[in-house]
Amino acid sequence: QVPAAIYYIPNFITEAEEESLIQYVNSAPIPKWTQLSNRRLQNWGGLPHPKGMVPEKIPEWLDSFGQRIGQLGVFDGQMPNHVLVNEYLPGQGIMPHTDGPLYFPTVSTITLGSHTLLDFYTPLNDRSSSFDDRHFASFLLERRSLVLVREEMYSRMLHGIKEVETDTLCEKVLNLDSSEHSLGDTLARNTRISLTIRVVPKVLKAKLFFGKKK
Ligand SMILES: O=C(O)CCC(=O)C(=O)O
Ligand SMILES: [Fe+2]
C-alpha cells in the first residue's frame, strides 16, 4: 500500500535480549548522551561526515545485533557500522525528516521498551504544505520489533514520530495485521528506546593510537 519499501518483523528479539539491551543503554556514562529538545541520543560508530566517517568500534553488546541484521543481506552484503540510540519519553518524538545522503539508503530499527507510531509524509509539493495533508501512512512499531525502511520510503518520503502520550490506531496504520493490536485501540506510550542501525559507506582510516599501549 506504500511505495517501496517497508518491512516489519514483530518479535525480532526476545524479552531477555530486550531487557539486556535496555540495561546496557542505560548504563552508558552520562556524557555519552546528547540531550535534544525532544529526545536524547547516543551515537556509536563515529560521526557521519560528507568527507567520510572516522570509524569507532561499536561495543559488542550492540554490534552483535547489527551483525545479525547485516547477515540478512539488507545492506547489500555490507555490515552496519553506525548506530544511533534514541530515547523518547511519552510525549516526545522527532520532526518529519529524511535521513539524508550520508547513509546507505536502508535503515533498520529495533524498538525497545514501548511501542510508537512511525509516520510517513509525502515530500513538499505545490498542492499542500501541511503535514496533516501529507501524512499518508503510519506503522506501529511494537517493542522487540525490527522495521526496515528502504528505497523510496527512505529517500523521498519523510518520517517522524508525533509528540503525543497516546496513539489511537486509525486506518493510516498499515501493519495492524502483523501486530497484536486492532483498529481503534488506544495505546499509552512508555519510555521507548530505538536502535537505528545503518551503514555509512564513506569511511576514513580508523583513529590512530598514539602513546604507550598498556
Ligand atoms: O526512533 C526512531 O524509530 C526513528 C529515529 C529517526 O528517525 C532517526 O534517528 O533518524
Ligand atoms: Fe530518521
PDB file of C-alpha atoms and ligand atoms in Angstrom:
ATOM      1  CA  GLN A   1       0.000   0.000   0.000  1.00  0.00           C
ATOM      2  CA  VAL A   2       3.026   2.307   0.042  1.00  0.00           C
ATOM      3  CA  PRO A   3       5.962   2.909  -2.300  1.00  0.00           C
ATOM      4  CA  ALA A   4       8.939   0.550  -1.888  1.00  0.00           C
ATOM      5  CA  ALA A   5       9.669  -0.448   0.763  1.00  0.00           C
ATOM      6  CA  ILE A   6       8.851  -1.123   4.415  1.00  0.00           C
ATOM      7  CA  TYR A   7       9.442  -4.461   6.134  1.00  0.00           C
ATOM      8  CA  TYR A   8       8.039  -5.060   9.610  1.00  0.00           C
ATOM      9  CA  ILE A   9       9.175  -8.044  11.696  1.00  0.00           C
ATOM     10  CA  PRO A  10       7.438  -8.422  15.078  1.00  0.00           C
ATOM     11  CA  ASN A  11       9.398 -10.064  17.918  1.00  0.00           C
ATOM     12  CA  PHE A  12      12.736  -9.821  16.153  1.00  0.00           C
ATOM     13  CA  ILE A  13      14.444 -10.058  19.559  1.00  0.00           C
ATOM     14  CA  THR A  14      13.463 -11.934  22.732  1.00  0.00           C
ATOM     15  CA  GLU A  15      12.273 -10.385  26.001  1.00  0.00           C
ATOM     16  CA  ALA A  16      15.615 -11.282  27.608  1.00  0.00           C
ATOM     17  CA  GLU A  17      17.539  -9.569  24.788  1.00  0.00           C
ATOM     18  CA  GLU A  18      15.310  -6.505  25.094  1.00  0.00           C
ATOM     19  CA  GLU A  19      15.913  -6.293  28.834  1.00  0.00           C
ATOM     20  CA  SER A  20      19.651  -6.690  28.418  1.00  0.00           C
ATOM     21  CA  LEU A  21      19.851  -4.050  25.667  1.00  0.00           C
ATOM     22  CA  ILE A  22      17.880  -1.556  27.796  1.00  0.00           C
ATOM     23  CA  GLN A  23      20.277  -2.161  30.684  1.00  0.00           C
ATOM     24  CA  TYR A  24      23.338  -1.603  28.502  1.00  0.00           C
ATOM     25  CA  VAL A  25      21.875   1.583  27.009  1.00  0.00           C
ATOM     26  CA  ASN A  26      21.030   2.886  30.474  1.00  0.00           C
ATOM     27  CA  SER A  27      24.450   2.087  31.888  1.00  0.00           C
ATOM     28  CA  ALA A  28      26.292   4.220  29.320  1.00  0.00           C
ATOM     29  CA  PRO A  29      28.059   7.144  31.029  1.00  0.00           C
ATOM     30  CA  ILE A  30      26.005  10.359  31.090  1.00  0.00           C
ATOM     31  CA  PRO A  31      28.393  12.231  28.678  1.00  0.00           C
ATOM     32  CA  LYS A  32      27.613   9.578  26.058  1.00  0.00           C
ATOM     33  CA  TRP A  33      24.083  11.040  25.856  1.00  0.00           C
ATOM     34  CA  THR A  34      23.271  14.090  23.752  1.00  0.00           C
ATOM     35  CA  GLN A  35      20.169  15.812  25.070  1.00  0.00           C
ATOM     36  CA  LEU A  36      17.950  17.302  22.354  1.00  0.00           C
ATOM     37  CA  SER A  37      14.739  19.204  22.984  1.00  0.00           C
ATOM     38  CA  ASN A  38      12.527  16.200  22.404  1.00  0.00           C
ATOM     39  CA  ARG A  39      14.658  13.088  22.788  1.00  0.00           C
ATOM     40  CA  ARG A  40      18.147  12.146  23.851  1.00  0.00           C
ATOM     41  CA  LEU A  41      20.575  10.043  21.879  1.00  0.00           C
ATOM     42  CA  GLN A  42      23.800   8.065  21.883  1.00  0.00           C
ATOM     43  CA  ASN A  43      25.950   7.964  18.759  1.00  0.00           C
ATOM     44  CA  TRP A  44      28.012   4.819  18.168  1.00  0.00           C
ATOM     45  CA  GLY A  45      30.418   4.024  15.345  1.00  0.00           C
ATOM     46  CA  GLY A  46      31.677   7.542  14.576  1.00  0.00           C
ATOM     47  CA  LEU A  47      30.221  10.823  13.348  1.00  0.00           C
ATOM     48  CA  PRO A  48      28.981  10.627   9.734  1.00  0.00           C
ATOM     49  CA  HIS A  49      30.578  13.397   7.669  1.00  0.00           C
ATOM     50  CA  PRO A  50      30.481  14.279   3.937  1.00  0.00           C
ATOM     51  CA  LYS A  51      34.258  13.711   3.752  1.00  0.00           C
ATOM     52  CA  GLY A  52      33.945  10.331   5.437  1.00  0.00           C
ATOM     53  CA  MET A  53      33.372   8.961   8.913  1.00  0.00           C
ATOM     54  CA  VAL A  54      36.269   8.203  11.226  1.00  0.00           C
ATOM     55  CA  PRO A  55      35.127   4.777  12.399  1.00  0.00           C
ATOM     56  CA  GLU A  56      34.970   3.883  16.070  1.00  0.00           C
ATOM     57  CA  LYS A  57      34.433   0.410  17.411  1.00  0.00           C
ATOM     58  CA  ILE A  58      30.821  -0.382  18.285  1.00  0.00           C
ATOM     59  CA  PRO A  59      30.630  -2.288  21.590  1.00  0.00           C
ATOM     60  CA  GLU A  60      29.891  -5.984  21.293  1.00  0.00           C
ATOM     61  CA  TRP A  61      26.520  -5.811  23.132  1.00  0.00           C
ATOM     62  CA  LEU A  62      25.270  -3.532  20.357  1.00  0.00           C
ATOM     63  CA  ASP A  63      27.287  -4.719  17.364  1.00  0.00           C
ATOM     64  CA  SER A  64      26.012  -8.293  17.666  1.00  0.00           C
ATOM     65  CA  PHE A  65      22.527  -7.091  16.702  1.00  0.00           C
ATOM     66  CA  GLY A  66      23.895  -5.060  13.801  1.00  0.00           C
ATOM     67  CA  GLN A  67      25.718  -8.163  12.575  1.00  0.00           C
ATOM     68  CA  ARG A  68      22.524 -10.189  12.844  1.00  0.00           C
ATOM     69  CA  ILE A  69      20.699  -7.698  10.646  1.00  0.00           C
ATOM     70  CA  GLY A  70      23.597  -7.287   8.214  1.00  0.00           C
ATOM     71  CA  GLN A  71      23.744 -11.046   7.757  1.00  0.00           C
ATOM     72  CA  LEU A  72      20.167 -10.956   6.475  1.00  0.00           C
ATOM     73  CA  GLY A  73      21.585  -9.109   3.455  1.00  0.00           C
ATOM     74  CA  VAL A  74      19.550  -5.963   3.929  1.00  0.00           C
ATOM     75  CA  PHE A  75      22.561  -3.696   3.269  1.00  0.00           C
ATOM     76  CA  ASP A  76      23.589  -5.472   0.050  1.00  0.00           C
ATOM     77  CA  GLY A  77      26.089  -7.588   1.945  1.00  0.00           C
ATOM     78  CA  GLN A  78      27.690  -4.719   3.880  1.00  0.00           C
ATOM     79  CA  MET A  79      27.783  -4.875   7.666  1.00  0.00           C
ATOM     80  CA  PRO A  80      26.388  -1.914   9.605  1.00  0.00           C
ATOM     81  CA  ASN A  81      28.995   0.436  11.073  1.00  0.00           C
ATOM     82  CA  HIS A  82      26.775   3.041  12.720  1.00  0.00           C
ATOM     83  CA  VAL A  83      24.073   3.012  15.398  1.00  0.00           C
ATOM     84  CA  LEU A  84      22.041   5.896  16.801  1.00  0.00           C
ATOM     85  CA  VAL A  85      20.311   5.075  20.053  1.00  0.00           C
ATOM     86  CA  ASN A  86      17.311   7.352  20.630  1.00  0.00           C
ATOM     87  CA  GLU A  87      15.330   7.580  23.850  1.00  0.00           C
ATOM     88  CA  TYR A  88      11.834   9.089  23.871  1.00  0.00           C
ATOM     89  CA  LEU A  89       9.752   9.720  26.961  1.00  0.00           C
ATOM     90  CA  PRO A  90       5.951   9.691  26.499  1.00  0.00           C
ATOM     91  CA  GLY A  91       5.083  12.939  24.721  1.00  0.00           C
ATOM     92  CA  GLN A  92       8.439  13.134  22.925  1.00  0.00           C
ATOM     93  CA  GLY A  93       9.086  12.494  19.225  1.00  0.00           C
ATOM     94  CA  ILE A  94      11.010  13.557  16.152  1.00  0.00           C
ATOM     95  CA  MET A  95      10.006  16.077  13.487  1.00  0.00           C
ATOM     96  CA  PRO A  96       9.371  14.787   9.942  1.00  0.00           C
ATOM     97  CA  HIS A  97      12.706  14.489   8.107  1.00  0.00           C
ATOM     98  CA  THR A  98      14.725  12.320   5.756  1.00  0.00           C
ATOM     99  CA  ASP A  99      17.914  10.641   6.919  1.00  0.00           C
ATOM    100  CA  GLY A 100      19.951  12.106   4.096  1.00  0.00           C
ATOM    101  CA  PRO A 101      22.763  11.038   1.791  1.00  0.00           C
ATOM    102  CA  LEU A 102      25.476  10.105   4.290  1.00  0.00           C
ATOM    103  CA  TYR A 103      23.871   6.708   4.875  1.00  0.00           C
ATOM    104  CA  PHE A 104      23.223   3.692   2.666  1.00  0.00           C
ATOM    105  CA  PRO A 105      19.511   4.091   1.813  1.00  0.00           C
ATOM    106  CA  THR A 106      18.240   1.406   4.175  1.00  0.00           C
ATOM    107  CA  VAL A 107      17.744   1.965   7.884  1.00  0.00           C
ATOM    108  CA  SER A 108      16.948  -0.842  10.309  1.00  0.00           C
ATOM    109  CA  THR A 109      15.386  -0.035  13.662  1.00  0.00           C
ATOM    110  CA  ILE A 110      14.906  -2.196  16.741  1.00  0.00           C
ATOM    111  CA  THR A 111      12.313  -0.862  19.183  1.00  0.00           C
ATOM    112  CA  LEU A 112      12.735  -1.393  22.950  1.00  0.00           C
ATOM    113  CA  GLY A 113      10.522  -0.648  25.944  1.00  0.00           C
ATOM    114  CA  SER A 114       7.438   0.803  24.285  1.00  0.00           C
ATOM    115  CA  HIS A 115       5.590   0.904  21.001  1.00  0.00           C
ATOM    116  CA  THR A 116       5.455   4.031  18.897  1.00  0.00           C
ATOM    117  CA  LEU A 117       3.900   5.100  15.618  1.00  0.00           C
ATOM    118  CA  LEU A 118       6.300   5.903  12.800  1.00  0.00           C
ATOM    119  CA  ASP A 119       4.536   8.328  10.450  1.00  0.00           C
ATOM    120  CA  PHE A 120       5.335   8.908   6.776  1.00  0.00           C
ATOM    121  CA  TYR A 121       4.789  12.103   4.798  1.00  0.00           C
ATOM    122  CA  THR A 122       4.968  12.916   1.100  1.00  0.00           C
ATOM    123  CA  PRO A 123       7.586  15.489   0.105  1.00  0.00           C
ATOM    124  CA  LEU A 124       6.537  19.124  -0.035  1.00  0.00           C
ATOM    125  CA  ASN A 125       4.746  19.954  -3.313  1.00  0.00           C
ATOM    126  CA  ASP A 126       2.578  22.718  -4.769  1.00  0.00           C
ATOM    127  CA  ARG A 127      -0.689  21.159  -3.666  1.00  0.00           C
ATOM    128  CA  SER A 128      -0.138  21.012   0.031  1.00  0.00           C
ATOM    129  CA  SER A 129       2.267  22.191   2.631  1.00  0.00           C
ATOM    130  CA  SER A 130       0.608  20.983   5.821  1.00  0.00           C
ATOM    131  CA  PHE A 131       1.982  17.883   7.476  1.00  0.00           C
ATOM    132  CA  ASP A 132      -1.566  16.696   8.213  1.00  0.00           C
ATOM    133  CA  ASP A 133      -2.349  16.604   4.486  1.00  0.00           C
ATOM    134  CA  ARG A 134       0.965  14.969   3.620  1.00  0.00           C
ATOM    135  CA  HIS A 135       0.704  12.202   6.249  1.00  0.00           C
ATOM    136  CA  PHE A 136      -0.130   9.133   4.144  1.00  0.00           C
ATOM    137  CA  ALA A 137       0.871   6.114   6.239  1.00  0.00           C
ATOM    138  CA  SER A 138       1.946   5.022   9.692  1.00  0.00           C
ATOM    139  CA  PHE A 139       3.487   1.846  11.050  1.00  0.00           C
ATOM    140  CA  LEU A 140       3.014   0.536  14.555  1.00  0.00           C
ATOM    141  CA  LEU A 141       6.456  -0.299  15.903  1.00  0.00           C
ATOM    142  CA  GLU A 142       5.942  -2.710  18.785  1.00  0.00           C
ATOM    143  CA  ARG A 143       8.618  -3.352  21.377  1.00  0.00           C
ATOM    144  CA  ARG A 144      11.139  -6.011  20.224  1.00  0.00           C
ATOM    145  CA  SER A 145      10.226  -5.442  16.568  1.00  0.00           C
ATOM    146  CA  LEU A 146      12.514  -4.692  13.653  1.00  0.00           C
ATOM    147  CA  VAL A 147      11.498  -2.312  10.889  1.00  0.00           C
ATOM    148  CA  LEU A 148      13.394  -1.728   7.654  1.00  0.00           C
ATOM    149  CA  VAL A 149      12.860   1.458   5.663  1.00  0.00           C
ATOM    150  CA  ARG A 150      14.327   1.377   2.166  1.00  0.00           C
ATOM    151  CA  GLU A 151      14.295   2.863  -1.318  1.00  0.00           C
ATOM    152  CA  GLU A 152      11.652   5.498  -1.981  1.00  0.00           C
ATOM    153  CA  MET A 153      10.259   5.300   1.551  1.00  0.00           C
ATOM    154  CA  TYR A 154      13.776   6.090   2.740  1.00  0.00           C
ATOM    155  CA  SER A 155      14.973   8.562   0.136  1.00  0.00           C
ATOM    156  CA  ARG A 156      11.912  10.519  -0.955  1.00  0.00           C
ATOM    157  CA  MET A 157       9.356  10.292   1.841  1.00  0.00           C
ATOM    158  CA  LEU A 158       9.745  11.948   5.227  1.00  0.00           C
ATOM    159  CA  HIS A 159       9.338  10.107   8.520  1.00  0.00           C
ATOM    160  CA  GLY A 160       8.635  11.317  12.016  1.00  0.00           C
ATOM    161  CA  ILE A 161       7.157  10.488  15.397  1.00  0.00           C
ATOM    162  CA  LYS A 162       4.433  12.704  16.865  1.00  0.00           C
ATOM    163  CA  GLU A 163       4.936  14.264  20.278  1.00  0.00           C
ATOM    164  CA  VAL A 164       1.990  12.582  21.954  1.00  0.00           C
ATOM    165  CA  GLU A 165       1.476  10.383  25.007  1.00  0.00           C
ATOM    166  CA  THR A 166      -1.088   8.016  23.474  1.00  0.00           C
ATOM    167  CA  ASP A 167      -1.696   6.653  19.982  1.00  0.00           C
ATOM    168  CA  THR A 168      -5.082   5.721  18.572  1.00  0.00           C
ATOM    169  CA  LEU A 169      -4.748   3.206  15.757  1.00  0.00           C
ATOM    170  CA  CYS A 170      -6.522   4.570  12.678  1.00  0.00           C
ATOM    171  CA  GLU A 171      -6.760   3.434   9.037  1.00  0.00           C
ATOM    172  CA  LYS A 172      -3.435   5.050   8.234  1.00  0.00           C
ATOM    173  CA  VAL A 173      -1.652   2.399  10.329  1.00  0.00           C
ATOM    174  CA  LEU A 174      -0.906  -0.198   7.668  1.00  0.00           C
ATOM    175  CA  ASN A 175       0.638  -3.084   9.609  1.00  0.00           C
ATOM    176  CA  LEU A 176      -2.078  -3.872  12.165  1.00  0.00           C
ATOM    177  CA  ASP A 177      -2.493  -7.359  10.683  1.00  0.00           C
ATOM    178  CA  SER A 178       1.047  -8.240  11.718  1.00  0.00           C
ATOM    179  CA  SER A 179       0.620  -6.704  15.169  1.00  0.00           C
ATOM    180  CA  GLU A 180      -1.152  -7.681  18.377  1.00  0.00           C
ATOM    181  CA  HIS A 181      -3.477  -4.685  18.148  1.00  0.00           C
ATOM    182  CA  SER A 182      -6.624  -3.675  16.272  1.00  0.00           C
ATOM    183  CA  LEU A 183      -8.103  -0.660  14.582  1.00  0.00           C
ATOM    184  CA  GLY A 184      -9.429   1.788  17.171  1.00  0.00           C
ATOM    185  CA  ASP A 185      -7.158   0.668  20.033  1.00  0.00           C
ATOM    186  CA  THR A 186      -5.603   3.443  22.075  1.00  0.00           C
ATOM    187  CA  LEU A 187      -2.114   2.662  23.362  1.00  0.00           C
ATOM    188  CA  ALA A 188      -0.318   4.630  26.055  1.00  0.00           C
ATOM    189  CA  ARG A 189       3.332   5.233  25.341  1.00  0.00           C
ATOM    190  CA  ASN A 190       6.067   4.311  27.749  1.00  0.00           C
ATOM    191  CA  THR A 191       9.759   5.203  27.516  1.00  0.00           C
ATOM    192  CA  ARG A 192      10.911   3.931  24.129  1.00  0.00           C
ATOM    193  CA  ILE A 193      14.492   3.286  23.072  1.00  0.00           C
ATOM    194  CA  SER A 194      15.187   2.818  19.381  1.00  0.00           C
ATOM    195  CA  LEU A 195      18.375   1.378  17.919  1.00  0.00           C
ATOM    196  CA  THR A 196      18.709   2.793  14.402  1.00  0.00           C
ATOM    197  CA  ILE A 197      21.298   0.638  12.712  1.00  0.00           C
ATOM    198  CA  ARG A 198      22.865   1.836   9.463  1.00  0.00           C
ATOM    199  CA  VAL A 199      25.723   1.625   7.016  1.00  0.00           C
ATOM    200  CA  VAL A 200      27.852   4.730   6.465  1.00  0.00           C
ATOM    201  CA  PRO A 201      29.525   3.860   3.153  1.00  0.00           C
ATOM    202  CA  LYS A 202      32.203   6.545   3.215  1.00  0.00           C
ATOM    203  CA  VAL A 203      34.738   5.740   5.892  1.00  0.00           C
ATOM    204  CA  LEU A 204      38.192   7.187   6.633  1.00  0.00           C
ATOM    205  CA  LYS A 205      41.070   5.440   8.370  1.00  0.00           C
ATOM    206  CA  ALA A 206      40.461   4.416  11.961  1.00  0.00           C
ATOM    207  CA  LYS A 207      41.720   6.751  14.660  1.00  0.00           C
ATOM    208  CA  LEU A 208      45.445   6.272  15.186  1.00  0.00           C
ATOM    209  CA  PHE A 209      46.535   5.373  18.654  1.00  0.00           C
ATOM    210  CA  PHE A 210      49.397   7.487  19.988  1.00  0.00           C
ATOM    211  CA  GLY A 211      51.201   6.698  23.170  1.00  0.00           C
ATOM    212  CA  LYS A 212      52.102   3.599  25.064  1.00  0.00           C
ATOM    213  CA  LYS A 213      49.834   0.595  24.842  1.00  0.00           C
ATOM    214  CA  LYS A 214      49.251  -0.922  28.255  1.00  0.00           C
TER     215      LYS A 214
HETATM  216  O1  LIG B   1      13.284   6.373  16.726  1.00  0.00           O
HETATM  217  C1  LIG B   1      13.002   6.046  15.577  1.00  0.00           C
HETATM  218  O2  LIG B   1      12.459   4.977  15.302  1.00  0.00           O
HETATM  219  C2  LIG B   1      13.300   6.978  14.429  1.00  0.00           C
HETATM  220  C3  LIG B   1      14.553   7.746  14.643  1.00  0.00           C
HETATM  221  C4  LIG B   1      14.951   8.507  13.411  1.00  0.00           C
HETATM  222  O3  LIG B   1      14.178   8.801  12.538  1.00  0.00           O
HETATM  223  C5  LIG B   1      16.361   8.896  13.255  1.00  0.00           C
HETATM  224  O4  LIG B   1      17.147   8.702  14.197  1.00  0.00           O
HETATM  225  O5  LIG B   1      16.709   9.393  12.176  1.00  0.00           O
HETATM  226 FE    FE B   2      15.200   9.358  10.748  1.00  0.00          FE
END
